[in-house]
Amino acid sequence: MALYLVTGVAGFIGSALAGALVRQGHEVVGLDNLRTGFREKVPGGVVFVEGDCADERVYADALPQKAYDAIFHIAGQSSGEISFDDPVYDLRTNTESTLHLLRFGLAHGCSRLIYASTMSVYGSQPDAPVAEDARAVPESFYGTGKLASENYLRLYEARGMRSTSLRLFNVYGPGQNMGNLRQGMVSIFMAMMVKDKHIHIKGHPNRYRDFVYIDDVVRAFLLCLSREQSCGRILNIGGSGKIQVGDMVERLRTLSKDPVTVEYSGSTPGDLFGIHADGAMAAKHLGYEAEISLDEGLERMYAWYLEQTDAGGA
Ligand SMILES: NC(=O)c1ccc[n+]([C@@H]2O[C@H](COP(=O)([O-])OP(=O)(O)OC[C@H]3O[C@@H](n4cnc5c(N)ncnc54)[C@H](O)[C@@H]3O)[C@@H](O)[C@H]2O)c1
């Protein structure tokens, strides 16, 4: 049994990862400020600490001062759009927090940190699978802060913190916040479809993304623990490969038994036209390949969401 610290434990990805660690029999301390997360999402068995990763007092007073076997730094504000509203908040919550965690970990004998980075670090790229050695020129404050965090991790390698940054592409699946209309793509369109029978899409239908199902993402994080050669690396975590937004929406529509109308208008600041992952490095160093197809993932998520809405939730 090992001891892990998971930040963002009340959010979509952090709660799924913490749940998987608990099921494997590990001890998990979870940190979250509940800004976009929910206390009830924290899996049973997790020692929950409410606090902000960017707040130094959390490290002195609130977190158990233990030698964690690894830290999973998942907490963060995850919306490019929101990063334009408040860049300083984005910097504190997504970048300062990384530095605090690195220092806290090392001070308590932890030498492994796995980080939830993002495809947004790349900025606009040619229409080809993007590999990790592509020049990263982020176009949002969000991507800029995440890239800075990756660089802090690199600097701390020399100080003894072995780290892996997983550049997650578009993550979706059960457990996603269906009420947040500023983060996510599948979640936003699925919520519109179920609630309004109308999907309003900001941007062109030919834009494209690489959609990765939550279980695949959790598996990628867990693989980092057993694959020593993932240390010191930045790895893409994609799923579906290149899928046009219009195509994804059509697949969604086939799930609904009611007719659904679709409208394209407007745009989102800093939104990339298209990006999809080259998965060769993740396959080589992590043994990671996505297992859940987009159609299967959408179906599973839709079934989960209907269950929530029937029960009056989500
Ligand atoms: N969902 C995606 O498609 C996606 C893609 C790429 C990267 N990521 C990254 O994965 C991470 C998790 O994303 P998510 O989709 O689960 O989002 P989420 O909003 O569901 O979860 C984030 C969690 O972190 C918490 N949090 C935020 N700032 C915090 C802080 N300063 N201190 C403590 N807790 C804080 C929130 O309350 C929330 O519970 C984020 O860092 C995000 O940037 C997500």
Short mmCIF file of C-alpha atoms and ligand atoms in Angstrom, two decimals:
data_model
loop_
_atom_site.label_atom_id
_atom_site.label_comp_id
_atom_site.label_asym_id
_atom_site.label_seq_id
_atom_site.Cartn_x
_atom_site.Cartn_y
_atom_site.Cartn_z
CA MET A 1 0.00 0.00 0.00
CA ALA A 2 1.31 3.42 -0.92
CA LEU A 3 0.38 6.96 0.12
CA TYR A 4 -0.63 9.48 -2.53
CA LEU A 5 -1.60 13.14 -2.54
CA VAL A 6 -4.17 14.03 -5.20
CA THR A 7 -4.97 17.69 -5.78
CA GLY A 8 -8.27 18.60 -7.47
CA VAL A 9 -9.82 15.57 -5.81
CA ALA A 10 -13.35 17.04 -5.91
CA GLY A 11 -13.20 17.61 -9.67
CA PHE A 12 -13.85 15.48 -12.73
CA ILE A 13 -10.41 13.94 -13.30
CA GLY A 14 -9.05 14.12 -9.74
CA SER A 15 -12.05 12.31 -8.24
CA ALA A 16 -11.88 9.55 -10.86
CA LEU A 17 -8.15 9.07 -10.28
CA ALA A 18 -8.47 9.13 -6.48
CA GLY A 19 -11.29 6.58 -6.68
CA ALA A 20 -9.09 4.24 -8.73
CA LEU A 21 -6.20 4.59 -6.24
CA VAL A 22 -8.50 3.84 -3.29
CA ARG A 23 -9.87 0.78 -5.09
CA GLN A 24 -6.30 -0.45 -5.53
CA GLY A 25 -5.96 -0.32 -1.74
CA HIS A 26 -3.83 2.81 -1.46
CA GLU A 27 -4.05 5.58 1.10
CA VAL A 28 -5.08 8.86 -0.54
CA VAL A 29 -5.01 12.41 0.81
CA GLY A 30 -7.07 14.73 -1.40
CA LEU A 31 -6.77 18.51 -1.59
CA ASP A 32 -9.35 20.79 -3.21
CA ASN A 33 -10.64 24.34 -2.69
CA LEU A 34 -14.08 23.40 -4.08
CA ARG A 35 -13.93 26.27 -6.56
CA THR A 36 -15.28 24.13 -9.41
CA GLY A 37 -15.35 20.83 -7.56
CA PHE A 38 -17.95 19.32 -5.26
CA ARG A 39 -17.39 17.83 -1.82
CA GLU A 40 -19.76 14.93 -2.63
CA LYS A 41 -17.56 13.86 -5.55
CA VAL A 42 -14.63 13.07 -3.26
CA PRO A 43 -14.51 9.26 -3.19
CA GLY A 44 -15.08 7.43 0.08
CA GLY A 45 -11.83 6.46 1.78
CA VAL A 46 -10.01 9.66 0.77
CA VAL A 47 -8.72 11.89 3.59
CA PHE A 48 -10.12 15.20 2.34
CA VAL A 49 -8.44 18.54 3.02
CA GLU A 50 -10.27 21.67 1.91
CA GLY A 51 -7.71 24.25 0.85
CA ASP A 52 -6.12 26.14 -1.99
CA CYS A 53 -2.95 24.77 -3.62
CA ALA A 54 -1.74 28.32 -4.13
CA ASP A 55 -2.03 29.14 -0.41
CA GLU A 56 1.22 28.58 1.50
CA ARG A 57 -0.64 28.08 4.78
CA VAL A 58 -2.18 24.89 3.41
CA TYR A 59 1.28 23.32 3.29
CA ALA A 60 2.22 24.47 6.77
CA ASP A 61 -1.05 23.79 8.58
CA ALA A 62 -3.62 21.73 6.73
CA LEU A 63 -1.97 18.91 4.79
CA PRO A 64 -0.73 15.83 6.65
CA GLN A 65 3.06 16.26 6.76
CA LYS A 66 3.92 12.84 5.41
CA ALA A 67 6.32 11.29 2.90
CA TYR A 68 3.95 10.79 -0.02
CA ASP A 69 4.98 8.13 -2.52
CA ALA A 70 3.76 10.43 -5.27
CA ILE A 71 1.81 13.63 -5.78
CA PHE A 72 -0.75 13.86 -8.56
CA HIS A 73 -1.22 17.53 -9.29
CA ILE A 74 -4.59 17.64 -11.01
CA ALA A 75 -6.12 20.77 -9.44
CA GLY A 76 -6.44 23.74 -11.68
CA GLN A 77 -8.73 26.10 -13.42
CA SER A 78 -9.22 24.30 -16.70
CA SER A 79 -10.88 26.84 -18.97
CA GLY A 80 -8.98 28.79 -21.61
CA GLU A 81 -11.90 31.19 -21.76
CA ILE A 82 -11.80 31.93 -18.01
CA SER A 83 -8.05 32.52 -18.18
CA PHE A 84 -8.78 35.59 -20.33
CA ASP A 85 -11.20 36.97 -17.73
CA ASP A 86 -8.67 36.75 -14.92
CA PRO A 87 -5.07 35.94 -15.95
CA VAL A 88 -3.70 36.60 -12.46
CA TYR A 89 -6.06 34.09 -10.91
CA ASP A 90 -5.08 31.59 -13.62
CA LEU A 91 -1.38 32.10 -12.87
CA ARG A 92 -1.83 31.64 -9.14
CA THR A 93 -4.05 28.62 -9.30
CA ASN A 94 -2.32 26.80 -12.18
CA THR A 95 1.33 27.79 -11.84
CA GLU A 96 2.13 29.05 -8.32
CA SER A 97 0.36 25.96 -7.01
CA THR A 98 2.81 23.72 -8.90
CA LEU A 99 5.79 25.44 -7.33
CA HIS A 100 4.31 25.09 -3.83
CA LEU A 101 3.64 21.40 -4.37
CA LEU A 102 7.15 20.76 -5.65
CA ARG A 103 8.65 22.40 -2.58
CA PHE A 104 6.25 20.71 -0.18
CA GLY A 105 6.91 17.30 -1.72
CA LEU A 106 10.68 17.57 -1.60
CA ALA A 107 10.62 18.92 1.95
CA HIS A 108 8.77 15.77 3.04
CA GLY A 109 10.77 13.18 1.14
CA CYS A 110 8.50 12.80 -1.89
CA SER A 111 10.38 12.40 -5.16
CA ARG A 112 7.59 11.77 -7.70
CA LEU A 113 5.06 14.23 -9.13
CA ILE A 114 2.66 13.62 -11.99
CA TYR A 115 1.06 16.66 -13.54
CA ALA A 116 -2.16 17.28 -15.48
CA SER A 117 -0.92 19.47 -18.31
CA THR A 118 -2.83 20.22 -21.48
CA MET A 119 -2.79 20.24 -25.28
CA SER A 120 -3.37 24.02 -24.95
CA VAL A 121 0.38 24.50 -24.45
CA TYR A 122 0.92 23.83 -28.18
CA GLY A 123 -1.00 26.74 -29.66
CA SER A 124 -1.84 26.56 -33.37
CA GLN A 125 -0.14 23.69 -35.15
CA PRO A 126 -0.22 22.31 -38.70
CA ASP A 127 -2.96 19.76 -39.38
CA ALA A 128 -0.96 16.65 -38.50
CA PRO A 129 -0.67 14.65 -35.27
CA VAL A 130 1.27 16.93 -32.93
CA ALA A 131 4.26 15.40 -31.17
CA GLU A 132 5.76 16.51 -27.87
CA ASP A 133 8.79 18.11 -29.55
CA ALA A 134 6.60 20.53 -31.53
CA ARG A 135 7.35 24.13 -30.67
CA ALA A 136 4.89 25.12 -27.93
CA VAL A 137 3.46 28.58 -28.47
CA PRO A 138 0.35 28.78 -26.27
CA GLU A 139 -2.37 31.22 -27.32
CA SER A 140 -4.14 31.53 -23.97
CA PHE A 141 -3.11 32.51 -20.46
CA TYR A 142 -4.23 29.02 -19.49
CA GLY A 143 -1.80 27.32 -21.91
CA THR A 144 0.97 29.72 -20.92
CA GLY A 145 0.56 28.94 -17.22
CA LYS A 146 0.48 25.20 -17.82
CA LEU A 147 3.66 25.40 -19.94
CA ALA A 148 5.33 27.37 -17.15
CA SER A 149 4.36 24.61 -14.70
CA GLU A 150 5.95 22.02 -16.98
CA ASN A 151 9.12 24.12 -16.90
CA TYR A 152 9.06 24.30 -13.10
CA LEU A 153 8.87 20.52 -13.07
CA ARG A 154 11.87 20.36 -15.39
CA LEU A 155 13.90 22.64 -13.09
CA TYR A 156 13.01 20.51 -10.07
CA GLU A 157 14.24 17.32 -11.78
CA ALA A 158 17.75 18.47 -10.87
CA ARG A 159 16.61 18.94 -7.27
CA GLY A 160 15.41 15.37 -7.03
CA MET A 161 11.72 15.53 -8.00
CA ARG A 162 11.09 13.05 -10.81
CA SER A 163 8.09 14.24 -12.74
CA THR A 164 5.86 13.46 -15.68
CA SER A 165 3.61 15.96 -17.41
CA LEU A 166 0.67 14.45 -19.21
CA ARG A 167 -0.63 16.76 -21.92
CA LEU A 168 -4.27 15.80 -21.84
CA PHE A 169 -6.35 16.43 -24.95
CA ASN A 170 -10.17 16.85 -24.72
CA VAL A 171 -11.21 14.73 -21.76
CA TYR A 172 -14.86 13.66 -21.46
CA GLY A 173 -16.95 11.08 -19.68
CA PRO A 174 -19.15 10.31 -16.69
CA GLY A 175 -18.47 12.57 -13.74
CA GLN A 176 -17.87 15.66 -15.86
CA ASN A 177 -19.52 18.85 -14.65
CA MET A 178 -22.55 19.14 -16.94
CA GLY A 179 -23.58 22.51 -15.52
CA ASN A 180 -20.38 24.35 -16.46
CA LEU A 181 -20.93 25.94 -19.85
CA ARG A 182 -17.38 27.32 -20.01
CA GLN A 183 -15.35 24.15 -19.78
CA GLY A 184 -15.53 20.98 -21.81
CA MET A 185 -16.88 20.39 -25.28
CA VAL A 186 -18.68 17.05 -25.19
CA SER A 187 -20.18 17.95 -21.80
CA ILE A 188 -21.46 21.33 -22.97
CA PHE A 189 -23.01 20.01 -26.18
CA MET A 190 -24.50 16.96 -24.48
CA ALA A 191 -26.08 19.12 -21.77
CA MET A 192 -27.58 21.44 -24.41
CA MET A 193 -28.88 18.46 -26.33
CA VAL A 194 -30.61 16.91 -23.34
CA LYS A 195 -31.96 20.13 -21.84
CA ASP A 196 -32.88 22.18 -24.92
CA LYS A 197 -32.88 19.75 -27.87
CA HIS A 198 -30.74 22.45 -29.47
CA ILE A 199 -26.94 22.59 -29.67
CA HIS A 200 -25.33 25.99 -30.13
CA ILE A 201 -21.70 25.68 -31.19
CA LYS A 202 -19.27 28.56 -31.06
CA GLY A 203 -16.90 28.17 -34.01
CA HIS A 204 -16.75 26.25 -37.29
CA PRO A 205 -17.94 22.62 -37.66
CA ASN A 206 -14.63 21.76 -39.37
CA ARG A 207 -12.64 22.55 -36.24
CA TYR A 208 -11.17 19.37 -34.86
CA ARG A 209 -10.12 17.81 -31.58
CA ASP A 210 -8.86 14.58 -30.06
CA PHE A 211 -11.37 13.28 -27.51
CA VAL A 212 -10.13 11.06 -24.70
CA TYR A 213 -12.38 9.12 -22.36
CA ILE A 214 -11.93 9.55 -18.61
CA ASP A 215 -11.07 5.88 -17.94
CA ASP A 216 -8.22 6.09 -20.44
CA VAL A 217 -6.93 9.25 -18.76
CA VAL A 218 -7.02 7.60 -15.32
CA ARG A 219 -5.17 4.60 -16.74
CA ALA A 220 -2.49 6.91 -18.16
CA PHE A 221 -1.93 8.51 -14.74
CA LEU A 222 -1.71 5.09 -13.07
CA LEU A 223 0.75 3.82 -15.69
CA CYS A 224 3.13 6.61 -14.67
CA LEU A 225 3.57 4.89 -11.30
CA SER A 226 4.83 1.66 -12.79
CA ARG A 227 6.77 3.01 -15.78
CA GLU A 228 10.05 4.40 -14.52
CA GLN A 229 10.95 5.60 -18.01
CA SER A 230 8.07 8.07 -17.91
CA CYS A 231 10.05 10.14 -15.38
CA GLY A 232 11.35 13.42 -16.73
CA ARG A 233 9.03 13.26 -19.71
CA ILE A 234 6.18 15.20 -21.22
CA LEU A 235 3.67 12.90 -22.90
CA ASN A 236 0.56 13.45 -25.02
CA ILE A 237 -2.57 11.69 -23.84
CA GLY A 238 -5.02 11.57 -26.74
CA GLY A 239 -7.90 9.26 -27.49
CA SER A 240 -10.03 9.37 -30.62
CA GLY A 241 -7.47 10.87 -32.97
CA LYS A 242 -8.60 13.71 -35.23
CA ILE A 243 -12.37 14.23 -35.09
CA GLN A 244 -14.13 17.27 -36.49
CA VAL A 245 -16.40 19.04 -34.04
CA GLY A 246 -19.31 18.75 -36.48
CA ASP A 247 -18.72 15.00 -36.71
CA MET A 248 -18.67 14.63 -32.91
CA VAL A 249 -21.94 16.58 -32.69
CA GLU A 250 -23.55 14.32 -35.33
CA ARG A 251 -22.52 11.27 -33.30
CA LEU A 252 -24.08 12.88 -30.25
CA ARG A 253 -27.32 13.58 -32.11
CA THR A 254 -27.73 9.92 -33.03
CA LEU A 255 -27.94 9.13 -29.31
CA SER A 256 -31.02 11.29 -28.77
CA LYS A 257 -34.43 9.80 -29.41
CA ASP A 258 -35.81 13.33 -29.95
CA PRO A 259 -34.92 15.59 -32.90
CA VAL A 260 -32.06 17.96 -32.07
CA THR A 261 -31.29 21.19 -33.93
CA VAL A 262 -27.74 22.50 -34.35
CA GLU A 263 -26.55 26.08 -34.81
CA TYR A 264 -23.02 27.36 -35.45
CA SER A 265 -22.18 30.97 -34.56
CA GLY A 266 -19.62 33.05 -32.69
CA SER A 267 -16.22 31.94 -31.39
CA THR A 268 -14.29 31.53 -28.15
CA PRO A 269 -11.21 33.71 -27.52
CA GLY A 270 -7.92 31.78 -27.68
CA ASP A 271 -9.66 28.64 -28.92
CA LEU A 272 -7.47 26.58 -31.25
CA PHE A 273 -8.88 25.71 -34.66
CA GLY A 274 -7.71 22.15 -34.48
CA ILE A 275 -5.33 19.86 -32.68
CA HIS A 276 -4.80 16.13 -32.33
CA ALA A 277 -2.20 14.00 -30.64
CA ASP A 278 0.71 11.98 -31.86
CA GLY A 279 0.60 9.14 -29.34
CA ALA A 280 3.92 7.44 -30.20
CA MET A 281 5.83 8.70 -27.15
CA ALA A 282 3.07 7.77 -24.71
CA ALA A 283 2.92 4.31 -26.29
CA LYS A 284 6.69 3.90 -26.03
CA HIS A 285 7.34 5.28 -22.54
CA LEU A 286 4.04 4.62 -20.81
CA GLY A 287 2.59 1.68 -22.71
CA TYR A 288 -0.49 3.89 -23.15
CA GLU A 289 -2.97 3.57 -25.95
CA ALA A 290 -6.60 4.65 -25.74
CA GLU A 291 -9.00 1.75 -25.33
CA ILE A 292 -12.40 3.42 -25.47
CA SER A 293 -13.63 4.54 -28.90
CA LEU A 294 -15.44 7.86 -29.22
CA ASP A 295 -18.77 6.18 -29.99
CA GLU A 296 -18.52 3.90 -26.99
CA GLY A 297 -17.41 6.75 -24.74
CA LEU A 298 -20.26 9.02 -25.85
CA GLU A 299 -22.75 6.22 -25.31
CA ARG A 300 -21.49 5.52 -21.80
CA MET A 301 -21.48 9.19 -20.89
CA TYR A 302 -24.95 9.74 -22.28
CA ALA A 303 -26.34 6.79 -20.29
CA TRP A 304 -24.69 8.17 -17.15
CA TYR A 305 -26.06 11.67 -17.78
CA LEU A 306 -29.61 10.47 -18.39
CA GLU A 307 -29.43 8.54 -15.14
CA GLN A 308 -28.32 11.73 -13.35
CA THR A 309 -31.02 13.89 -14.88
CA ASP A 310 -33.71 11.27 -14.21
CA ALA A 311 -32.55 11.30 -10.61
CA GLY A 312 -32.82 15.10 -10.62
CA GLY A 313 -29.03 15.61 -10.49
CA ALA A 314 -26.36 17.02 -12.89
N1 LIG B 1 -11.02 18.27 -18.71
C1 LIG B 1 -10.16 18.40 -19.72
O1 LIG B 1 -10.53 18.21 -20.90
C2 LIG B 1 -8.73 18.73 -19.47
C3 LIG B 1 -7.85 18.78 -20.57
C4 LIG B 1 -6.51 19.11 -20.34
C5 LIG B 1 -6.06 19.36 -19.05
N2 LIG B 1 -6.94 19.30 -18.01
C6 LIG B 1 -6.43 19.61 -16.66
O2 LIG B 1 -6.85 18.60 -15.77
C7 LIG B 1 -7.08 19.17 -14.49
C8 LIG B 1 -8.44 18.75 -13.96
O3 LIG B 1 -9.45 19.20 -14.84
P1 LIG B 1 -10.97 18.80 -14.65
O4 LIG B 1 -11.55 18.66 -15.99
O5 LIG B 1 -11.06 17.65 -13.70
O6 LIG B 1 -11.55 20.11 -14.01
P2 LIG B 1 -12.48 20.29 -12.70
O7 LIG B 1 -12.81 21.74 -12.65
O8 LIG B 1 -13.57 19.31 -12.70
O9 LIG B 1 -11.50 19.90 -11.54
C9 LIG B 1 -10.52 20.77 -11.04
C10 LIG B 1 -10.57 20.68 -9.53
O10 LIG B 1 -9.50 21.46 -8.99
C11 LIG B 1 -10.02 22.26 -7.94
N3 LIG B 1 -9.16 23.43 -7.86
C12 LIG B 1 -8.99 24.41 -8.78
N4 LIG B 1 -8.07 25.28 -8.38
C13 LIG B 1 -7.63 24.85 -7.18
C14 LIG B 1 -6.67 25.33 -6.25
N5 LIG B 1 -5.97 26.44 -6.49
N6 LIG B 1 -6.50 24.66 -5.09
C15 LIG B 1 -7.20 23.53 -4.84
N7 LIG B 1 -8.11 23.03 -5.67
C16 LIG B 1 -8.32 23.68 -6.83
C17 LIG B 1 -11.44 22.56 -8.31
O11 LIG B 1 -12.27 22.92 -7.22
C18 LIG B 1 -11.87 21.24 -8.94
O12 LIG B 1 -12.38 20.34 -8.00
C19 LIG B 1 -6.93 20.67 -14.63
O13 LIG B 1 -5.65 21.04 -14.15
C20 LIG B 1 -7.00 20.91 -16.12
O14 LIG B 1 -6.24 22.01 -16.52
C21 LIG B 1 -8.26 19.01 -18.18
#
